[in-house]
Amino acid sequence: MNQLKKSIHKNTFNEDTMLAQIYQRAEMDGLRSKRSNHRKEPLMKKKSIFVFGLAVVVLFGIVFANSLNLFKQDTSNVVAAIVAVDINPSFELSTNSEGIVLKVEAMNEDAKTLASSDLVGKPVAEAIDLIVQRASQSGFIDIEDLEDDYVVVSTVLMEKTAEAVRDQLHTQLQDRIRLSDTLQSMNVVELKAERIAQFEANEKEIPLGLYVLKGMVNLPDGTAMTVKEFFSNAENKEQVKNKVQLTEATQEKVRERIELALNKLENAGVDTTELRTRLQNASVDQMLQIQSEVRNKQEDPGQGGNDNGNGDGNTNDDSGNQQGSGSDSGGSTSGSGKGS
């Protein structure tokens, strides 16, 4: 009896023991499934595992995203290409993969006379345009005279730079030419150059573009000449025309400079009626022939010049029956390069 009292007293104040006994009796009587004996622990475990797994996934995502940012380096200040601009003066422009100028280096004494520090940070095509403008303003070239002027643009890619960067720089330059009166007045020659050629040219103190061009026609390294002098030779032009990308001065700009020259001749008392008539409907080749004739008149205003009036190369100078030699620098071979 005393033991029963003790048991009742003990279990009465032990709720957990009593509850366990009730569950056990219920299971024995078939009133409760043994599965329910797990109570809430498995559910809590499942929730814990889910939360832990979710945390792992989120953490992995954060680490992966950060790793992408780490490997995606900032290349805005990394030199991807060097663009040499040779007119005389000559410059080398270091650019990033987007074509933004990072560094400007004057390659000869003429280049040092032109302002260039402000070119850093500009698109390379704009920088080329400004170099040509400043060369013209300083008298290195005259885009309004009848002499064909050339700018040679040579692109050297750095070791790990994709060829697509060169294509992008070419496209940017072509877009700039379409917007620039100055570049439309020039013959723009584009070259592909290798890093070794740049090293050799710098070592020999020869502008890169001219160094590559001279190699194309096998001129000795010691041959001193400017870009303009190189292209004034018809044979040189013929040899390189299929090896370079040539964008010639536009027909409109050629016409404008011929008209300016005719105005000067008229002011000097020369009759230009026949030349103006021919110029009105002249094709590109005919225009270049007229340019050659006008240039000859400028050199010797006293000659008869235009009384033949047929534009077939009879320019009434001493070599009028040799059309080719009379127009070596007048663009006859330049015309053959058109359409490249």
Short mmCIF file of C-alpha atoms in Angstrom, two decimals:
data_model
loop_
_atom_site.label_atom_id
_atom_site.label_comp_id
_atom_site.label_asym_id
_atom_site.label_seq_id
_atom_site.Cartn_x
_atom_site.Cartn_y
_atom_site.Cartn_z
CA MET A 1 0.00 0.00 0.00
CA ASN A 2 2.79 2.30 0.86
CA GLN A 3 4.50 1.47 -2.46
CA LEU A 4 1.31 2.30 -4.38
CA LYS A 5 1.08 5.63 -2.63
CA LYS A 6 4.70 6.33 -3.38
CA SER A 7 4.19 5.41 -7.06
CA ILE A 8 1.10 7.57 -7.35
CA HIS A 9 2.83 10.42 -5.59
CA LYS A 10 5.91 10.04 -7.76
CA ASN A 11 4.09 9.83 -11.10
CA THR A 12 1.57 12.50 -10.23
CA PHE A 13 4.29 15.09 -10.15
CA ASN A 14 6.19 13.69 -13.14
CA GLU A 15 4.19 14.73 -16.18
CA ASP A 16 6.71 13.36 -18.66
CA THR A 17 6.62 9.90 -17.07
CA MET A 18 2.86 9.88 -16.97
CA LEU A 19 2.60 10.99 -20.58
CA ALA A 20 5.04 8.29 -21.65
CA GLN A 21 3.02 5.66 -19.83
CA ILE A 22 -0.22 6.85 -21.41
CA TYR A 23 1.38 6.67 -24.89
CA GLN A 24 2.73 3.20 -24.14
CA ARG A 25 -0.68 1.92 -22.97
CA ALA A 26 -2.35 3.47 -26.01
CA GLU A 27 0.09 1.72 -28.33
CA MET A 28 -0.51 -1.58 -26.59
CA ASP A 29 -4.26 -1.12 -27.02
CA GLY A 30 -3.81 -0.20 -30.69
CA LEU A 31 -5.04 3.31 -30.13
CA ARG A 32 -1.77 4.98 -31.19
CA SER A 33 0.70 4.26 -34.01
CA LYS A 34 4.26 3.58 -33.11
CA ARG A 35 5.30 6.07 -35.76
CA SER A 36 3.91 8.88 -33.70
CA ASN A 37 6.47 7.99 -31.11
CA HIS A 38 8.93 10.09 -33.04
CA ARG A 39 6.89 13.11 -32.03
CA LYS A 40 8.24 16.27 -33.64
CA GLU A 41 11.93 15.49 -33.77
CA PRO A 42 12.05 14.24 -37.45
CA LEU A 43 10.12 17.27 -38.67
CA MET A 44 12.47 19.61 -36.89
CA LYS A 45 15.42 17.72 -38.29
CA LYS A 46 14.02 18.02 -41.81
CA LYS A 47 13.51 21.74 -41.37
CA SER A 48 17.03 22.12 -40.06
CA ILE A 49 18.48 20.22 -43.01
CA PHE A 50 16.47 22.33 -45.45
CA VAL A 51 17.57 25.58 -43.84
CA PHE A 52 21.17 24.41 -43.78
CA GLY A 53 21.04 23.38 -47.45
CA LEU A 54 19.48 26.68 -48.42
CA ALA A 55 22.19 28.55 -46.56
CA VAL A 56 24.86 26.53 -48.37
CA VAL A 57 23.30 27.34 -51.76
CA VAL A 58 23.09 31.05 -50.96
CA LEU A 59 26.66 31.09 -49.68
CA PHE A 60 27.89 29.28 -52.78
CA GLY A 61 26.05 31.79 -54.99
CA ILE A 62 27.67 34.72 -53.20
CA VAL A 63 31.13 33.19 -53.47
CA PHE A 64 30.60 32.38 -57.17
CA ALA A 65 29.39 35.90 -57.95
CA ASN A 66 32.37 37.40 -56.15
CA SER A 67 34.73 35.08 -57.98
CA LEU A 68 33.37 36.31 -61.31
CA ASN A 69 34.10 39.89 -60.30
CA LEU A 70 37.59 38.91 -59.24
CA PHE A 71 38.40 37.26 -62.55
CA LYS A 72 36.75 40.03 -64.58
CA GLN A 73 39.67 42.42 -64.57
CA ASP A 74 39.38 46.10 -65.34
CA THR A 75 41.03 46.48 -68.76
CA SER A 76 40.28 50.16 -69.28
CA ASN A 77 43.91 51.05 -68.52
CA VAL A 78 45.50 48.06 -70.26
CA VAL A 79 47.20 48.73 -73.60
CA ALA A 80 45.61 46.50 -76.24
CA ALA A 81 47.03 48.11 -79.38
CA ILE A 82 49.45 50.74 -80.61
CA VAL A 83 48.29 52.92 -83.48
CA ALA A 84 51.05 54.70 -85.38
CA VAL A 85 50.04 57.86 -87.24
CA ASP A 86 52.53 58.95 -89.90
CA ILE A 87 52.24 62.05 -92.05
CA ASN A 88 55.38 63.58 -91.05
CA PRO A 89 54.93 64.36 -88.17
CA SER A 90 54.66 60.87 -86.67
CA PHE A 91 53.00 59.69 -83.45
CA GLU A 92 52.32 56.42 -81.67
CA LEU A 93 49.05 56.18 -79.76
CA SER A 94 48.61 53.45 -77.13
CA THR A 95 44.95 52.45 -76.83
CA ASN A 96 42.84 50.11 -74.76
CA SER A 97 40.51 47.49 -76.23
CA GLU A 98 37.76 50.10 -76.65
CA GLY A 99 39.99 52.36 -78.73
CA ILE A 100 40.53 55.01 -76.06
CA VAL A 101 43.96 56.67 -76.12
CA LEU A 102 46.00 55.92 -72.99
CA LYS A 103 49.35 57.36 -74.06
CA VAL A 104 50.72 59.58 -76.83
CA GLU A 105 54.34 59.48 -77.95
CA ALA A 106 55.85 61.93 -80.44
CA MET A 107 58.18 59.91 -82.67
CA ASN A 108 60.14 62.71 -84.36
CA GLU A 109 61.03 66.36 -83.97
CA ASP A 110 58.14 67.54 -86.14
CA ALA A 111 55.69 65.69 -83.91
CA LYS A 112 57.12 67.36 -80.82
CA THR A 113 56.07 70.75 -82.20
CA LEU A 114 52.38 69.78 -82.13
CA ALA A 115 50.18 69.79 -79.03
CA SER A 116 49.25 66.22 -78.17
CA SER A 117 48.80 65.79 -74.41
CA ASP A 118 45.06 66.48 -74.72
CA LEU A 119 44.66 63.44 -76.97
CA VAL A 120 44.80 61.11 -73.96
CA GLY A 121 41.31 59.93 -73.09
CA LYS A 122 39.90 60.54 -76.57
CA PRO A 123 38.76 57.87 -79.04
CA VAL A 124 41.71 57.02 -81.27
CA ALA A 125 39.88 58.00 -84.48
CA GLU A 126 39.22 61.46 -83.07
CA ALA A 127 42.85 61.72 -82.01
CA ILE A 128 43.98 60.87 -85.56
CA ASP A 129 41.65 63.53 -86.94
CA LEU A 130 43.07 66.14 -84.56
CA ILE A 131 46.65 65.20 -85.45
CA VAL A 132 45.92 65.71 -89.15
CA GLN A 133 44.18 69.02 -88.45
CA ARG A 134 47.13 70.29 -86.41
CA ALA A 135 49.62 69.10 -89.01
CA SER A 136 47.67 71.08 -91.60
CA GLN A 137 47.45 74.18 -89.41
CA SER A 138 51.20 74.01 -88.78
CA GLY A 139 51.99 73.81 -92.49
CA PHE A 140 53.23 70.22 -92.67
CA ILE A 141 50.50 69.50 -95.23
CA ASP A 142 48.13 71.65 -97.28
CA ILE A 143 44.80 69.94 -97.76
CA GLU A 144 43.64 72.68 -100.11
CA ASP A 145 46.43 72.46 -102.66
CA LEU A 146 46.53 70.06 -105.60
CA GLU A 147 49.16 67.79 -104.10
CA ASP A 148 47.81 64.48 -102.80
CA ASP A 149 48.33 64.23 -99.06
CA TYR A 150 48.54 60.94 -97.17
CA VAL A 151 48.22 59.81 -93.59
CA VAL A 152 49.38 56.27 -92.82
CA VAL A 153 47.68 54.56 -89.88
CA SER A 154 49.40 51.35 -88.71
CA THR A 155 47.88 49.12 -86.03
CA VAL A 156 49.99 46.84 -83.84
CA LEU A 157 48.14 44.43 -81.54
CA MET A 158 49.59 43.41 -78.20
CA GLU A 159 50.28 39.71 -77.61
CA LYS A 160 46.92 38.74 -76.08
CA THR A 161 44.73 41.16 -78.01
CA ALA A 162 42.07 39.64 -80.25
CA GLU A 163 42.03 40.47 -83.96
CA ALA A 164 38.53 41.84 -83.42
CA VAL A 165 40.10 44.87 -81.73
CA ARG A 166 41.90 45.78 -84.96
CA ASP A 167 38.62 45.47 -86.86
CA GLN A 168 36.93 47.69 -84.30
CA LEU A 169 39.62 50.37 -84.63
CA HIS A 170 39.25 50.24 -88.42
CA THR A 171 35.48 50.71 -88.15
CA GLN A 172 35.90 53.65 -85.78
CA LEU A 173 38.31 55.33 -88.19
CA GLN A 174 36.01 54.81 -91.17
CA ASP A 175 33.12 56.30 -89.20
CA ARG A 176 35.28 59.31 -88.33
CA ILE A 177 36.29 59.82 -91.96
CA ARG A 178 32.63 60.12 -92.92
CA LEU A 179 32.24 62.95 -90.40
CA SER A 180 35.52 64.80 -90.91
CA ASP A 181 36.14 67.35 -93.65
CA THR A 182 39.85 67.13 -92.88
CA LEU A 183 40.13 63.36 -93.27
CA GLN A 184 37.95 63.42 -96.38
CA SER A 185 40.57 65.69 -97.93
CA MET A 186 43.31 63.13 -97.24
CA ASN A 187 44.23 59.74 -98.61
CA VAL A 188 44.06 57.50 -95.54
CA VAL A 189 46.25 54.39 -95.72
CA GLU A 190 45.65 51.65 -93.14
CA LEU A 191 48.27 48.99 -92.45
CA LYS A 192 48.58 45.90 -90.28
CA ALA A 193 51.92 45.83 -88.50
CA GLU A 194 53.55 43.33 -86.16
CA ARG A 195 55.22 44.05 -82.84
CA ILE A 196 58.62 43.09 -84.22
CA ALA A 197 58.25 45.64 -87.02
CA GLN A 198 57.52 48.32 -84.44
CA PHE A 199 60.66 47.43 -82.48
CA GLU A 200 62.78 47.48 -85.63
CA ALA A 201 61.32 50.79 -86.82
CA ASN A 202 61.89 52.44 -83.45
CA GLU A 203 65.43 51.09 -83.29
CA LYS A 204 66.20 52.55 -86.72
CA GLU A 205 64.29 55.76 -85.91
CA ILE A 206 61.99 55.32 -88.91
CA PRO A 207 58.22 55.98 -88.67
CA LEU A 208 56.46 52.63 -88.40
CA GLY A 209 54.10 53.16 -91.34
CA LEU A 210 56.91 54.24 -93.63
CA TYR A 211 59.07 51.34 -92.42
CA VAL A 212 56.38 48.82 -93.37
CA LEU A 213 55.69 50.52 -96.71
CA LYS A 214 59.36 50.57 -97.64
CA GLY A 215 59.55 46.88 -96.84
CA MET A 216 56.68 46.24 -99.25
CA VAL A 217 58.61 47.76 -102.15
CA ASN A 218 62.06 46.59 -100.99
CA LEU A 219 63.51 50.05 -100.54
CA PRO A 220 66.82 50.11 -98.63
CA ASP A 221 66.54 51.10 -94.96
CA GLY A 222 68.79 54.06 -95.56
CA THR A 223 66.41 55.61 -98.09
CA ALA A 224 65.22 58.85 -96.50
CA MET A 225 61.77 60.05 -97.52
CA THR A 226 58.47 61.26 -96.15
CA VAL A 227 55.10 59.56 -96.58
CA LYS A 228 54.19 62.13 -99.22
CA GLU A 229 57.40 61.48 -101.12
CA PHE A 230 56.79 57.74 -100.99
CA PHE A 231 53.34 58.03 -102.55
CA SER A 232 54.39 60.63 -105.11
CA ASN A 233 56.19 57.76 -106.82
CA ALA A 234 53.69 56.01 -109.10
CA GLU A 235 55.62 52.74 -108.96
CA ASN A 236 55.48 52.68 -105.16
CA LYS A 237 51.74 53.29 -105.22
CA GLU A 238 51.20 50.51 -107.71
CA GLN A 239 53.18 48.00 -105.64
CA VAL A 240 51.36 48.62 -102.36
CA LYS A 241 47.80 49.27 -103.57
CA ASN A 242 46.73 45.64 -103.01
CA LYS A 243 48.55 45.34 -99.68
CA VAL A 244 46.96 48.24 -97.83
CA GLN A 245 43.50 49.59 -97.09
CA LEU A 246 43.27 52.90 -98.96
CA THR A 247 40.47 55.40 -98.44
CA GLU A 248 41.02 58.14 -100.99
CA ALA A 249 40.08 61.77 -100.71
CA THR A 250 36.42 62.11 -101.61
CA GLN A 251 35.36 63.26 -105.06
CA GLU A 252 33.71 66.29 -103.49
CA LYS A 253 36.93 67.37 -101.78
CA VAL A 254 38.98 66.87 -104.95
CA ARG A 255 36.48 69.03 -106.84
CA GLU A 256 36.63 71.72 -104.15
CA ARG A 257 40.39 72.01 -104.26
CA ILE A 258 40.40 72.13 -108.08
CA GLU A 259 37.89 74.97 -107.95
CA LEU A 260 40.03 76.82 -105.42
CA ALA A 261 43.02 76.43 -107.72
CA LEU A 262 40.99 77.66 -110.70
CA ASN A 263 39.98 80.73 -108.71
CA LYS A 264 43.63 81.51 -108.06
CA LEU A 265 44.44 81.08 -111.74
CA GLU A 266 41.62 83.43 -112.71
CA ASN A 267 42.92 86.01 -110.25
CA ALA A 268 46.26 85.67 -112.01
CA GLY A 269 44.58 86.43 -115.36
CA VAL A 270 44.36 82.87 -116.71
CA ASP A 271 41.26 81.84 -118.66
CA THR A 272 39.78 78.77 -116.92
CA THR A 273 36.45 78.55 -118.76
CA GLU A 274 37.18 75.33 -120.60
CA LEU A 275 38.53 73.60 -117.48
CA ARG A 276 35.49 74.62 -115.44
CA THR A 277 33.17 73.27 -118.15
CA ARG A 278 34.91 69.91 -118.13
CA LEU A 279 34.93 69.82 -114.34
CA GLN A 280 31.15 70.13 -114.06
CA ASN A 281 30.39 66.58 -115.19
CA ALA A 282 33.79 64.97 -114.76
CA SER A 283 34.18 61.40 -113.55
CA VAL A 284 36.76 60.60 -110.89
CA ASP A 285 39.47 59.79 -113.44
CA GLN A 286 38.64 62.86 -115.52
CA MET A 287 38.75 65.00 -112.40
CA LEU A 288 42.20 63.74 -111.55
CA GLN A 289 43.34 64.52 -115.08
CA ILE A 290 41.96 68.05 -114.76
CA GLN A 291 43.75 68.37 -111.43
CA SER A 292 47.01 67.46 -113.14
CA GLU A 293 46.42 70.04 -115.87
CA VAL A 294 45.56 72.74 -113.35
CA ARG A 295 48.70 71.96 -111.39
CA ASN A 296 50.77 72.31 -114.55
CA LYS A 297 49.15 75.69 -115.20
CA GLN A 298 49.99 76.79 -111.67
CA GLU A 299 53.62 75.94 -112.31
CA ASP A 300 53.62 77.81 -115.64
CA PRO A 301 50.60 80.16 -115.91
CA GLY A 302 51.86 81.56 -119.24
CA GLN A 303 51.34 78.37 -121.26
CA GLY A 304 48.31 78.02 -123.54
CA GLY A 305 46.97 75.06 -121.65
CA ASN A 306 43.28 74.81 -122.34
CA ASP A 307 42.82 75.60 -126.02
CA ASN A 308 42.60 71.89 -126.89
CA GLY A 309 39.65 71.42 -124.60
CA ASN A 310 39.28 67.67 -124.86
CA GLY A 311 40.90 66.55 -121.58
CA ASP A 312 42.78 63.67 -123.21
CA GLY A 313 46.05 64.52 -121.54
CA ASN A 314 47.11 67.19 -124.10
CA THR A 315 48.16 69.62 -121.42
CA ASN A 316 50.34 71.70 -123.76
CA ASP A 317 53.40 71.26 -121.59
CA ASP A 318 56.66 69.87 -122.86
CA SER A 319 55.61 66.36 -121.94
CA GLY A 320 51.99 66.66 -122.95
CA ASN A 321 52.16 63.54 -125.10
CA GLN A 322 53.17 61.45 -122.10
CA GLN A 323 50.09 61.44 -119.97
CA GLY A 324 51.43 59.03 -117.35
CA SER A 325 54.54 61.05 -116.54
CA GLY A 326 52.55 64.24 -116.48
CA SER A 327 50.29 62.97 -113.73
CA ASP A 328 52.46 60.82 -111.50
CA SER A 329 51.40 62.76 -108.43
CA GLY A 330 48.07 63.83 -109.80
CA GLY A 331 46.26 60.71 -108.69
CA SER A 332 46.13 58.43 -111.73
CA THR A 333 47.33 55.50 -109.65
CA SER A 334 45.35 56.83 -106.73
CA GLY A 335 42.33 56.42 -108.94
CA SER A 336 43.27 52.81 -109.58
CA GLY A 337 43.26 52.25 -105.84
CA LYS A 338 39.74 53.52 -105.44
CA GLY A 339 37.15 51.12 -104.22
CA SER A 340 39.42 49.28 -101.84
#
